[in-house]
Amino acid sequence: MANHVTALKRVRQTERRTQFNRMAATRLRNQIRAMRKALAAKNPGDLKTALSATFSLLDKAARKGYVKPGNAARYKSRLTKRVKVALGDVK
């Protein structure tokens, strides 16, 4: 256990950051699950709203450092491809 005041403060900060990171990761995972469920249903309205919500969360996660920017871009690209296939927009 930490003995110095600053070390105790760092422990508190780390716990708080870990909690925020965990909440953000859970929120993102749940949104991706909802996106996959919408893909299975192939309802155009649900797909578009789920896609925009997923993009928003991915962008926020990348901006705040919960997810690497390249990882977020790759997710967005793959989800967009799947939505296009589901809607029949593929050329």
mmCIF file of C-alpha atoms in Angstrom:
data_model
loop_
_atom_site.group_PDB
_atom_site.id
_atom_site.type_symbol
_atom_site.label_atom_id
_atom_site.label_comp_id
_atom_site.label_asym_id
_atom_site.label_seq_id
_atom_site.Cartn_x
_atom_site.Cartn_y
_atom_site.Cartn_z
ATOM 1 C CA MET A 1 0.000 0.000 0.000
ATOM 2 C CA ALA A 2 1.187 3.497 -0.781
ATOM 3 C CA ASN A 3 2.507 5.577 2.112
ATOM 4 C CA HIS A 4 2.966 9.036 0.604
ATOM 5 C CA VAL A 5 0.121 11.453 0.039
ATOM 6 C CA THR A 6 0.961 11.791 -3.653
ATOM 7 C CA ALA A 7 1.109 8.017 -4.078
ATOM 8 C CA LEU A 8 -2.308 7.688 -2.434
ATOM 9 C CA LYS A 9 -3.641 10.381 -4.750
ATOM 10 C CA ARG A 10 -2.258 8.527 -7.787
ATOM 11 C CA VAL A 11 -3.991 5.348 -6.600
ATOM 12 C CA ARG A 12 -7.292 7.237 -6.383
ATOM 13 C CA GLN A 13 -6.768 8.759 -9.831
ATOM 14 C CA THR A 14 -5.935 5.387 -11.339
ATOM 15 C CA GLU A 15 -9.042 3.807 -9.837
ATOM 16 C CA ARG A 16 -11.215 6.622 -11.188
ATOM 17 C CA ARG A 17 -9.657 6.424 -14.669
ATOM 18 C CA THR A 18 -9.989 2.645 -14.711
ATOM 19 C CA GLN A 19 -13.671 2.971 -13.873
ATOM 20 C CA PHE A 20 -14.238 5.509 -16.680
ATOM 21 C CA ASN A 21 -12.293 3.370 -19.153
ATOM 22 C CA ARG A 22 -14.274 0.301 -18.196
ATOM 23 C CA MET A 23 -17.589 2.144 -18.611
ATOM 24 C CA ALA A 24 -16.533 3.479 -22.009
ATOM 25 C CA ALA A 25 -15.421 0.047 -23.203
ATOM 26 C CA THR A 26 -18.684 -1.519 -22.019
ATOM 27 C CA ARG A 27 -20.744 1.174 -23.724
ATOM 28 C CA LEU A 28 -18.821 0.641 -26.960
ATOM 29 C CA ARG A 29 -19.160 -3.149 -26.775
ATOM 30 C CA ASN A 30 -22.907 -2.893 -26.152
ATOM 31 C CA GLN A 31 -23.314 -0.538 -29.116
ATOM 32 C CA ILE A 32 -21.383 -2.902 -31.383
ATOM 33 C CA ARG A 33 -23.635 -5.753 -30.213
ATOM 34 C CA ALA A 34 -26.692 -3.640 -31.044
ATOM 35 C CA MET A 35 -25.162 -2.920 -34.452
ATOM 36 C CA ARG A 36 -24.679 -6.629 -35.127
ATOM 37 C CA LYS A 37 -28.261 -7.303 -34.039
ATOM 38 C CA ALA A 38 -29.487 -4.620 -36.460
ATOM 39 C CA LEU A 39 -27.384 -6.215 -39.207
ATOM 40 C CA ALA A 40 -29.048 -9.562 -38.556
ATOM 41 C CA ALA A 41 -32.511 -7.954 -38.740
ATOM 42 C CA LYS A 42 -31.624 -6.057 -41.968
ATOM 43 C CA ASN A 43 -34.034 -3.223 -41.162
ATOM 44 C CA PRO A 44 -32.734 -0.127 -43.037
ATOM 45 C CA GLY A 45 -33.966 2.369 -40.443
ATOM 46 C CA ASP A 46 -32.426 0.497 -37.529
ATOM 47 C CA LEU A 47 -29.195 -0.032 -39.452
ATOM 48 C CA LYS A 48 -28.672 3.644 -40.205
ATOM 49 C CA THR A 49 -29.374 4.811 -36.659
ATOM 50 C CA ALA A 50 -27.235 2.034 -35.168
ATOM 51 C CA LEU A 51 -24.413 2.817 -37.601
ATOM 52 C CA SER A 52 -24.360 6.525 -36.757
ATOM 53 C CA ALA A 53 -24.479 5.808 -33.012
ATOM 54 C CA THR A 54 -21.653 3.289 -33.358
ATOM 55 C CA PHE A 55 -19.556 5.741 -35.384
ATOM 56 C CA SER A 56 -20.097 8.408 -32.755
ATOM 57 C CA LEU A 57 -18.985 6.143 -29.919
ATOM 58 C CA LEU A 58 -15.978 4.870 -31.895
ATOM 59 C CA ASP A 59 -14.876 8.429 -32.666
ATOM 60 C CA LYS A 60 -15.242 9.462 -29.024
ATOM 61 C CA ALA A 61 -13.348 6.386 -27.857
ATOM 62 C CA ALA A 62 -10.522 7.089 -30.318
ATOM 63 C CA ARG A 63 -10.378 10.756 -29.345
ATOM 64 C CA LYS A 64 -10.199 9.953 -25.628
ATOM 65 C CA GLY A 65 -7.689 7.150 -26.096
ATOM 66 C CA TYR A 66 -9.872 4.188 -25.109
ATOM 67 C CA VAL A 67 -9.337 2.730 -28.597
ATOM 68 C CA LYS A 68 -6.488 3.391 -31.004
ATOM 69 C CA PRO A 69 -7.502 5.593 -33.962
ATOM 70 C CA GLY A 70 -6.564 2.955 -36.531
ATOM 71 C CA ASN A 71 -8.610 0.369 -34.683
ATOM 72 C CA ALA A 72 -11.646 2.676 -34.706
ATOM 73 C CA ALA A 73 -11.182 3.400 -38.423
ATOM 74 C CA ARG A 74 -10.949 -0.311 -39.199
ATOM 75 C CA TYR A 75 -14.134 -1.035 -37.236
ATOM 76 C CA LYS A 76 -15.954 1.775 -39.044
ATOM 77 C CA SER A 77 -14.803 0.558 -42.444
ATOM 78 C CA ARG A 78 -15.829 -3.034 -41.804
ATOM 79 C CA LEU A 79 -19.201 -2.060 -40.351
ATOM 80 C CA THR A 80 -19.900 0.188 -43.338
ATOM 81 C CA LYS A 81 -19.121 -2.677 -45.713
ATOM 82 C CA ARG A 82 -21.471 -4.987 -43.825
ATOM 83 C CA VAL A 83 -24.258 -2.404 -43.853
ATOM 84 C CA LYS A 84 -23.861 -1.912 -47.602
ATOM 85 C CA VAL A 85 -24.044 -5.657 -48.178
ATOM 86 C CA ALA A 86 -27.106 -5.946 -45.916
ATOM 87 C CA LEU A 87 -28.886 -3.117 -47.739
ATOM 88 C CA GLY A 88 -27.860 -4.336 -51.183
ATOM 89 C CA ASP A 89 -25.861 -1.196 -52.042
ATOM 90 C CA VAL A 90 -22.821 -3.167 -53.206
ATOM 91 C CA LYS A 91 -21.822 -2.504 -56.805
#
